[in-house]
Coordinates of C-alpha atoms in Angstrom, one line a residue:
R1 CA -7.9 3.3 12.2
H2 CA -8.8 2.8 8.2
V3 CA -10.5 6.3 8.5
D4 CA -7.4 8.0 9.6
F5 CA -5.4 6.2 7.0
M6 CA -8.0 7.1 4.4
R7 CA -7.5 11.0 5.5
K8 CA -4.0 10.9 4.9
L9 CA -4.6 9.4 1.4
V10 CA -7.0 11.8 0.6
F11 CA -4.8 14.7 1.7
T12 CA -2.4 13.5 -0.6
N13 CA -4.6 12.5 -3.2
P14 CA -7.8 14.1 -3.1
K15 CA -9.2 13.5 -6.4
P16 CA -8.1 9.5 -7.1
I17 CA -8.7 8.6 -10.8
P18 CA -8.6 5.0 -12.3
C19 CA -5.9 3.9 -14.9
E20 CA -4.7 1.0 -17.1
R21 CA -2.7 -1.6 -15.3
G22 CA 0.9 -1.2 -15.9
A23 CA 3.6 1.1 -15.6
G24 CA 1.8 4.0 -14.6
R25 CA -0.2 2.2 -11.8
A26 CA 2.3 1.9 -9.0
V27 CA 2.7 2.9 -5.0
H28 CA 5.7 5.1 -4.2
V29 CA 7.8 3.5 -1.4
K30 CA 6.8 6.4 0.9
T31 CA 3.3 5.3 0.8
L32 CA 4.5 1.6 1.4
V33 CA 6.3 2.8 4.5
N34 CA 3.2 5.0 5.6
L35 CA 0.7 2.2 5.2
L36 CA 3.3 -0.2 7.1
N37 CA 3.8 2.5 10.1
H38 CA 0.3 3.1 10.4
Y39 CA -0.8 -0.5 10.8
R40 CA 2.6 -1.8 12.1
D41 CA 0.8 -3.4 15.3
F42 CA -1.7 -5.4 12.9
I43 CA 0.6 -6.1 10.4
R44 CA 3.4 -7.3 12.7
E45 CA 5.3 -10.0 10.4
R46 CA 2.2 -10.8 8.7
N47 CA 2.1 -11.1 4.6
A48 CA -0.1 -9.5 2.0
Y49 CA -2.4 -12.6 2.3
Y50 CA -3.3 -10.8 5.4
L51 CA -3.3 -7.0 4.3
D52 CA -5.2 -7.8 1.2
P53 CA -8.5 -8.6 3.0
N54 CA -8.0 -6.9 6.2
I55 CA -6.3 -3.5 5.2
I56 CA -6.2 -2.9 1.3
R57 CA -9.9 -4.4 0.5
P58 CA -11.5 -2.0 3.1
L59 CA -9.2 1.1 2.0
T60 CA -10.3 0.6 -1.5
K61 CA -14.1 -0.7 -1.3
A62 CA -15.8 2.5 -1.3
K63 CA -14.1 3.8 -4.5
Q64 CA -13.7 0.8 -6.2
L65 CA -10.1 1.6 -7.4
S66 CA -7.1 0.1 -6.7
F67 CA -4.8 0.9 -4.0
A68 CA -2.1 2.6 -6.0
E69 CA -4.9 4.7 -7.8
I70 CA -6.5 6.1 -4.2
A71 CA -2.7 6.7 -2.8
G72 CA -1.9 8.6 -6.0
L73 CA -0.3 7.1 -9.2
V74 CA 3.2 7.4 -9.9
K75 CA 5.8 6.5 -12.8
L76 CA 8.0 3.6 -12.2
D77 CA 11.4 3.8 -12.4
F78 CA 11.9 0.3 -11.5
F79 CA 9.4 -2.5 -11.0
V80 CA 9.5 -5.0 -8.1
S81 CA 7.7 -8.3 -8.3
H82 CA 7.2 -9.8 -4.7
F83 CA 5.9 -12.9 -3.4
W84 CA 2.5 -12.2 -1.2
G85 CA 3.6 -14.7 1.4
F86 CA 6.9 -12.9 2.1
A87 CA 6.3 -10.7 5.5
F88 CA 5.1 -7.4 4.5
S89 CA 7.3 -5.3 6.9
R90 CA 10.5 -7.4 5.2
F91 CA 9.2 -6.4 1.6
V92 CA 9.2 -3.1 2.7
S93 CA 12.5 -2.8 4.1
A94 CA 14.1 -4.3 1.0
I95 CA 12.2 -1.9 -1.3
Q96 CA 13.3 0.9 1.3
S97 CA 17.2 -0.1 0.7
H98 CA 16.5 -0.2 -3.0
A99 CA 15.4 3.2 -3.1
E100 CA 18.3 4.6 -1.3

């Protein structure tokens, strides 16, 4: 499953580059939705404490880059801080609502 999702990420961002932490290192809401949809049966109502070791780190390990760098950097319109203990599906739903 990780291989399939990495193919999607490579298609949209074939040459990921490292960048400094900050406003230029963000993830687009569509990427969050795609991540949730691809892994929904694993994520269920789990939170980022599950996502990090089981999904995000395996996806980013080979390139030693952040998920944002691999997914394709976007400039922020809004910064959203979030609690890792909140269900990821609910977080994505809230971000989607705000984006609309």
